[in-house]
Short mmCIF file of C-alpha atoms in Angstrom, two decimals:
data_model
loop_
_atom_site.label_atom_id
_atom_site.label_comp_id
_atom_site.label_asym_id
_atom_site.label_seq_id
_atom_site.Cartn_x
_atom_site.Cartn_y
_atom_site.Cartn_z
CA UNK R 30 0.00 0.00 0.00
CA UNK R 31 1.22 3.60 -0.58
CA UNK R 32 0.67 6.44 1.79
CA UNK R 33 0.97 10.06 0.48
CA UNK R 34 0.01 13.89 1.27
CA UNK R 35 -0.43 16.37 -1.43
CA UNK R 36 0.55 19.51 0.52
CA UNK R 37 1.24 21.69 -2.72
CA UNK R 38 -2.47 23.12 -3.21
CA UNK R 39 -2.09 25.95 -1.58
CA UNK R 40 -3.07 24.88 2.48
CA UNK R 41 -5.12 21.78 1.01
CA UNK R 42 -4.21 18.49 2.02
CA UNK R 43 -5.09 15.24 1.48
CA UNK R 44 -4.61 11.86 2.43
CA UNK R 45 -4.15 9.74 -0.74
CA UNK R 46 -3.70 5.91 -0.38
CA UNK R 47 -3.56 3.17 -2.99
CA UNK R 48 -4.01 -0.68 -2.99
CA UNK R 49 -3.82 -3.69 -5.35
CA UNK R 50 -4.17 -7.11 -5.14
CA UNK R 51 -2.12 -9.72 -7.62
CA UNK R 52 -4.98 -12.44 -8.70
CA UNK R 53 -3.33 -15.53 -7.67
CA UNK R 54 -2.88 -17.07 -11.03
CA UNK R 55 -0.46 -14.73 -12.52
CA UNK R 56 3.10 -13.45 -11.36
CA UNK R 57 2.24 -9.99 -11.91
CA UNK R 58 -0.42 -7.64 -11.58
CA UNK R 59 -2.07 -6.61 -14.78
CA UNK R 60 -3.56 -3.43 -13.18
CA UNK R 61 -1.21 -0.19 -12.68
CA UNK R 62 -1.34 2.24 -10.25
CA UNK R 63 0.39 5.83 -10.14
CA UNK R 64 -0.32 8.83 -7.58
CA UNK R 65 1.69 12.31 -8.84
CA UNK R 66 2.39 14.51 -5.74
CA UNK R 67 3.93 17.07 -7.58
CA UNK R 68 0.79 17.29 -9.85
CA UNK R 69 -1.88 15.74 -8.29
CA UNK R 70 -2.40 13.47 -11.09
CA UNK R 71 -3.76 10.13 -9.76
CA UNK R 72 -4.53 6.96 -12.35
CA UNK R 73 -5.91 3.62 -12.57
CA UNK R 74 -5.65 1.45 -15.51
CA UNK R 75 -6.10 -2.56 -16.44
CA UNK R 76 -5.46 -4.17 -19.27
CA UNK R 77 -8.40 -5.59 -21.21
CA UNK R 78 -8.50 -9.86 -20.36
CA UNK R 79 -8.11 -11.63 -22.92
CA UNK R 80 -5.27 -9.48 -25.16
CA UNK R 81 -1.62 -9.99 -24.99
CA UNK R 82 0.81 -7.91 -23.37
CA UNK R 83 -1.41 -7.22 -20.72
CA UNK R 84 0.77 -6.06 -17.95
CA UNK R 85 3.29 -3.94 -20.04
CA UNK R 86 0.35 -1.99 -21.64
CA UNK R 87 -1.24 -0.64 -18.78
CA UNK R 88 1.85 0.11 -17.49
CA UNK R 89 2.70 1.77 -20.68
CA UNK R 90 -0.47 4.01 -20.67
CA UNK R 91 0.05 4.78 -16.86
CA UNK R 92 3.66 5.91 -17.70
CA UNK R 93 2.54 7.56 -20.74
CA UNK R 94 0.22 10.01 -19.17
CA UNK R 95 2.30 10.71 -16.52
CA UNK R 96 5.23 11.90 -18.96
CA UNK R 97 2.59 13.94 -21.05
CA UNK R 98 0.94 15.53 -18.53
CA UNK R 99 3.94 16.95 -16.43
CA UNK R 100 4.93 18.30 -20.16
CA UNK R 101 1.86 20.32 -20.14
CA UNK R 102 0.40 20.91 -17.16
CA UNK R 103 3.29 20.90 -14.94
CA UNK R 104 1.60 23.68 -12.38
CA UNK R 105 -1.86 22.02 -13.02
CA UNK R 106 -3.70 23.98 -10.12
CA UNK R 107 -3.06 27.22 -11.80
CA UNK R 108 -4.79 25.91 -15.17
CA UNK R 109 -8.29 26.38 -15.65
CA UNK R 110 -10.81 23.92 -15.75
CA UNK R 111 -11.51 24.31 -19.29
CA UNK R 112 -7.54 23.30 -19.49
CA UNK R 113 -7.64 20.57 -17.05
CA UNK R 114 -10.13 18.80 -19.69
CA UNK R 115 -8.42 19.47 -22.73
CA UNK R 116 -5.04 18.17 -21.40
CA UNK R 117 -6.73 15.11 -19.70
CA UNK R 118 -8.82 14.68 -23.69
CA UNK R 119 -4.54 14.98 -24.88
CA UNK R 120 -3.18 12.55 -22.22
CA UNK R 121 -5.68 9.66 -22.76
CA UNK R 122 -5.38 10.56 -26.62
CA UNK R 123 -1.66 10.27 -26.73
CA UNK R 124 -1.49 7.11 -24.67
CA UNK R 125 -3.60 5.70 -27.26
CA UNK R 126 -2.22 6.56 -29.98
CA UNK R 127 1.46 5.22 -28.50
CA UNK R 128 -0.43 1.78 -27.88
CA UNK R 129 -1.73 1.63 -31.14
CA UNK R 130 1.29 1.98 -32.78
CA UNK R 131 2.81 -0.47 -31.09
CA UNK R 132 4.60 -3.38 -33.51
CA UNK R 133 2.53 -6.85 -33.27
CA UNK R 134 3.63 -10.11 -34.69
CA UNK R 135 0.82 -11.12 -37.56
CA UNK R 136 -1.92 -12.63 -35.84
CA UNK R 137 -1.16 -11.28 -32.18
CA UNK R 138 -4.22 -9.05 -30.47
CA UNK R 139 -4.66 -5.75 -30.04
CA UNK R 140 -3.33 -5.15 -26.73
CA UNK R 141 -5.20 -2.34 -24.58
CA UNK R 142 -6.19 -0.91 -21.62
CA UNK R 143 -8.72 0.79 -19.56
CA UNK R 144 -7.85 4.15 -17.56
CA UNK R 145 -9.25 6.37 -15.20
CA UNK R 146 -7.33 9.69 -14.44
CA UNK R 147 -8.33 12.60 -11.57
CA UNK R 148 -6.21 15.84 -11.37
CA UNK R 149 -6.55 17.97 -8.06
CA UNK R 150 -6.75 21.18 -8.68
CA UNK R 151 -7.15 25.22 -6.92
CA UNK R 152 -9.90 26.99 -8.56
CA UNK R 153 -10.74 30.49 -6.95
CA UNK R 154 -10.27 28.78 -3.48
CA UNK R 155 -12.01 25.99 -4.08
CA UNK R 156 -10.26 22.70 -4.62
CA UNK R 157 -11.52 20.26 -7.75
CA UNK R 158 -11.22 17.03 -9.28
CA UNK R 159 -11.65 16.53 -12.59
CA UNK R 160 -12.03 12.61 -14.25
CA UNK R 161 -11.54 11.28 -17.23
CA UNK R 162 -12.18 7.44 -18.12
CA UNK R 163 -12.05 5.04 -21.11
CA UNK R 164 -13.20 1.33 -20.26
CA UNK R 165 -15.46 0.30 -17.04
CA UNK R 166 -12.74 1.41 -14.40
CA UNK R 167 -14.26 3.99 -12.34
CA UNK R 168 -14.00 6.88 -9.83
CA UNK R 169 -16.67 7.90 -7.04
CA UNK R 170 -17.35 10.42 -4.59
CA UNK R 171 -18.25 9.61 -0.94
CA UNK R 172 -19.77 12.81 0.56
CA UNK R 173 -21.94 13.24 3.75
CA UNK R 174 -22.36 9.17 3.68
CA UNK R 175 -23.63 8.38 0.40
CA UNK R 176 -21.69 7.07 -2.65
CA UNK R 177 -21.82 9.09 -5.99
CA UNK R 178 -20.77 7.56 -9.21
CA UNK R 179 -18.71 9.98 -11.30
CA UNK R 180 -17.53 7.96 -14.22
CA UNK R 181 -20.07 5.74 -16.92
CA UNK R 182 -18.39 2.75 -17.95
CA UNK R 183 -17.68 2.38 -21.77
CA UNK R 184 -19.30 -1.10 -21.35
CA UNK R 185 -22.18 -3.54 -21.77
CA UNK R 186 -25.23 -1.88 -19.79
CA UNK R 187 -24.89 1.88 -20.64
CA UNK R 188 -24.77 0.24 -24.71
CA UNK R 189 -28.08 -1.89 -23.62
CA UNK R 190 -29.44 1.44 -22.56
CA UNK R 191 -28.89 3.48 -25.29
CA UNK R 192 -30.63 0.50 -27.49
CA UNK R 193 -33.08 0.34 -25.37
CA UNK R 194 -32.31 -3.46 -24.76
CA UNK R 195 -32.68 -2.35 -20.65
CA UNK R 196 -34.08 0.43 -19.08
CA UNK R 197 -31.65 2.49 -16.51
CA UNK R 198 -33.74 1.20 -13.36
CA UNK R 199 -33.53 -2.57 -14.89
CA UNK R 200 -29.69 -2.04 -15.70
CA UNK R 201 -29.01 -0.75 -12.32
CA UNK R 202 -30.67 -3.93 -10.18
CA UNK R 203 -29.35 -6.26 -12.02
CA UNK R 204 -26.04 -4.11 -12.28
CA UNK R 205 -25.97 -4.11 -8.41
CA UNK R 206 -27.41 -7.48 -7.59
CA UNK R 207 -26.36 -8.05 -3.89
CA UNK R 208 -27.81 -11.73 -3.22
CA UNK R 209 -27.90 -15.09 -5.01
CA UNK R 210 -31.40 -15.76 -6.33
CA UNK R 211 -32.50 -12.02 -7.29
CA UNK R 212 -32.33 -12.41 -10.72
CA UNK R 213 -34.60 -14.11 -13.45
CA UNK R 214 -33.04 -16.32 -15.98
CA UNK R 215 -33.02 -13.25 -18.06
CA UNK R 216 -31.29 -11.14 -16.08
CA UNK R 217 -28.71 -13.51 -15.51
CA UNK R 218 -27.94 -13.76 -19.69
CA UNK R 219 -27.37 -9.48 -18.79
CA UNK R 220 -25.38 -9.82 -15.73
CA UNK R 221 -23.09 -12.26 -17.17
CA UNK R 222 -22.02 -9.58 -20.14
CA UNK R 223 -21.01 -6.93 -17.40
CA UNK R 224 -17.87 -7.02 -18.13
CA UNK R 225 -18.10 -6.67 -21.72
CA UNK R 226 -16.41 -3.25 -22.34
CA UNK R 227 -16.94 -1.09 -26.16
CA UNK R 228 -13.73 0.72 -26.25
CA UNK R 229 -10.38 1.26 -24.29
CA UNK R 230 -7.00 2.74 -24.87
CA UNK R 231 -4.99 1.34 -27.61
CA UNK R 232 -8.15 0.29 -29.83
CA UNK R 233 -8.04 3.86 -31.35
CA UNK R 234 -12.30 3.93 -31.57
CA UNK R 235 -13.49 5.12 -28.20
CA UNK R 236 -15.99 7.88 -28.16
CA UNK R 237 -15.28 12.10 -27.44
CA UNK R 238 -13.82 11.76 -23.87
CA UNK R 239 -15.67 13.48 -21.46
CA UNK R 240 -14.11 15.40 -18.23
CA UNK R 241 -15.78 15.79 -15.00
CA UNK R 242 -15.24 18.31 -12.79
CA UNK R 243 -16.56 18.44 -9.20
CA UNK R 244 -15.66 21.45 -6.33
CA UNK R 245 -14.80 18.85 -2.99
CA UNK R 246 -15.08 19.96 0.36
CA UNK R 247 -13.61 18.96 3.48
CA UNK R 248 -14.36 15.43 4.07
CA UNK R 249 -15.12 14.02 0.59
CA UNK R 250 -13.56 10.70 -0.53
CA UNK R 251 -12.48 9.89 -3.86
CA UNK R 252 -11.88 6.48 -5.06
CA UNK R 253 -10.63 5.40 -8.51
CA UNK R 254 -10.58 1.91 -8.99
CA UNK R 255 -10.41 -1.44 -11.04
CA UNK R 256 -13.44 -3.27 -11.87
CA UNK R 257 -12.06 -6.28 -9.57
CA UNK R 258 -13.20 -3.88 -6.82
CA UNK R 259 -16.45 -2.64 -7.78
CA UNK R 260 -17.34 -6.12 -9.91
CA UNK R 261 -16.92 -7.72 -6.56
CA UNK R 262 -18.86 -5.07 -4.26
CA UNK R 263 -21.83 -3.03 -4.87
CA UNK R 264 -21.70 0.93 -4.66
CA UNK R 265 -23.36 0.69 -1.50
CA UNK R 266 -20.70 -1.91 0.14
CA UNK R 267 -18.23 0.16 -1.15
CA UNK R 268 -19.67 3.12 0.66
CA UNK R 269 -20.31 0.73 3.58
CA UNK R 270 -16.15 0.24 3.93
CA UNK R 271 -15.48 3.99 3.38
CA UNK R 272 -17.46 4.84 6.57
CA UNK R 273 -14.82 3.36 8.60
CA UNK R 274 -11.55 6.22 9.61
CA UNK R 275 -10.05 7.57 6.85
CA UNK R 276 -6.48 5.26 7.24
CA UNK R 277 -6.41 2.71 5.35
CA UNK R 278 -9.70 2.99 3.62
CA UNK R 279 -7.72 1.74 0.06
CA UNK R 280 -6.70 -1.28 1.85
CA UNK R 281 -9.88 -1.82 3.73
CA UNK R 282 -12.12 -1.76 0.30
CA UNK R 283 -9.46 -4.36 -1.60
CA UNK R 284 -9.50 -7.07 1.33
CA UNK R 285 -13.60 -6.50 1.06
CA UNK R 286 -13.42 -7.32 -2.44
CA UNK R 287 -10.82 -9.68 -2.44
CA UNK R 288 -13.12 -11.43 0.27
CA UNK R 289 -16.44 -11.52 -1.55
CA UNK R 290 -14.15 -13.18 -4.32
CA UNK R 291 -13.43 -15.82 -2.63
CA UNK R 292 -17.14 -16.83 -1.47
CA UNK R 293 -19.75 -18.35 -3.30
CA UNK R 294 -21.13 -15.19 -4.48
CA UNK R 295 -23.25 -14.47 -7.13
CA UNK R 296 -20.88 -11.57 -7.95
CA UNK R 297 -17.65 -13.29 -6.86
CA UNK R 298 -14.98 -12.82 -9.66
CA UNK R 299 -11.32 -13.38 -9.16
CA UNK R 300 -9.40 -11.04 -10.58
CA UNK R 301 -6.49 -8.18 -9.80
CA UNK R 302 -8.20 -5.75 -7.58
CA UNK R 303 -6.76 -2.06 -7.45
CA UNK R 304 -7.78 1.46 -5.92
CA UNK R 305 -6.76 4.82 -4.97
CA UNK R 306 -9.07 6.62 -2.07
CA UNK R 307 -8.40 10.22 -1.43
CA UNK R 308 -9.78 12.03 1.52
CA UNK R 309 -10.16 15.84 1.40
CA UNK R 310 -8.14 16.46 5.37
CA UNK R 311 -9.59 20.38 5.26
CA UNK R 312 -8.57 23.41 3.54
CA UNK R 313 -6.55 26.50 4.73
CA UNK R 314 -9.73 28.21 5.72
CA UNK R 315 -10.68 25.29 8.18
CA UNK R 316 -7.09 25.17 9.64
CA UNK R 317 -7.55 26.25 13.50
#
């Protein structure tokens, strides 16, 4: 686990912790992890199962934003958050096209990845995060007790939406199924394609990236994570963990998942588990 405070926002600090967990069948974790102090660039990425070269591209991508982003956006909380976006839209851009150009044997798959990226940033006073994602990893916001989604997933149930295969109130219980025997035959056929994902970085055909920008205040949690976390655990037992102190909250949610994929669960799924949590301490105005 890593243990780090950003103390470069001008009097805002923040306790930022990350987590993984190695599935037990490989030697090496296919997820990647990287938390920028300087920057406040944080990033969580996993290579797409089934495509080769799985661990070196994620950790390509991860590497790959990091590079391009201190290039241009080395003082990131003086941009603006019209900036922030663009340069996050460049980042995720440039990793994919450096993936994509990558030399393949004939007959060897596409490899990829999935990414989520936040950037803390000042604004006026006011301390943001902004999020960017490709693929189903995700970020959230715990404020006040309740879990916030902040991220869609480029994956199977928002495309059954938009089709109009599922409505969002049918997508979302069977999407957050917490107990065996809750779902019709049906649903099942649905659940089973939630992992299904239609684009990531490195295919070169994902959709306009969208930015998210949110003001925090003193006490939010953020958590970017793999889908080995929240395929494992529902929102709400995800917000469930995060109600415990702030220490080792990153820790405390992989153990939960890596637990629930152990039982027999109907949403058990081994697989590398991996997230960042950052808690908002307080900001220069609530020092005492």
């Amino acid at each position: 686990m890593v243990k780090q405070c950003l103390r470069n926002i001008l009097g805002n600090q923040f306790v930022i912790e990350s987590a993984n967990h190695k599935r037990a069948q490989l030697t090496q974790s296919e997820d990647y992890i990287f938390i920028d102090q300087d920057t406040g660039l944080l990033g969580v990425f996993d290579s797409v199962g089934g495509r080769d070269k799985g661990q070196l591209v994620s950790r390509l991508a991860g590497r790959t934003i990091a590079a391009s982003w201190k290039n241009l956006a080395t003082t990131n909380h003086q941009k603006s958050l019209a900036q922030i976006e663009i340069h996050l839209r460049a980042v995720l851009q440039q990793a994919d096209t450096v993936i994509a150009a990558l030399h393949l044997p004939s007959g060897e798959k596409r490899p990829a990845t999935t990414a989520t990226v936040g950037v803390l940033s000042l604004q006026n006073d006011e301390v943001y995060m902004t999020i960017a994602n490709v693929g189903d990893s995700r970020a959230y916001l715990l404020r006040s007790g309740k879990i916030q989604r902040l991220t869609e997933d480029n994956g199977y149930f928002p495309w059954a939406i938009r089709r109009g295969i599922l409505t969002k109130e049918e997508s979302w219980r069977i999407e957050q199924v917490a107990r065996d025997g809750d779902l019709s035959l049906q649903d099942m056929t649905h659940f089973r394609r939630r992992n299904k994902i239609t684009c990531a970085v490195g295919w070169a055909d994902f959709p306009p990236i969208q930015p998210y920008s949110l003001a925090l205040t003193p006490g939010d949690r953020i958590v970017i994570c793999t889908d080995g976390l929240h395929d494992n655990l529902t929102d709400e037992e995800i917000a469930e963990v995060l109600q415990g102190p702030p220490e080792h909250s990153a820790q405390r949610l992989i153990s939960a998942a890596y637990h629930r994929s152990q039982q027999p669960h109907i949403r058990a799924k081994e697989d590398d588990i991996s997230a960042i949590v950052a808690w908002y301490m307080f900001s220069q105005a609530y020092k005492i």
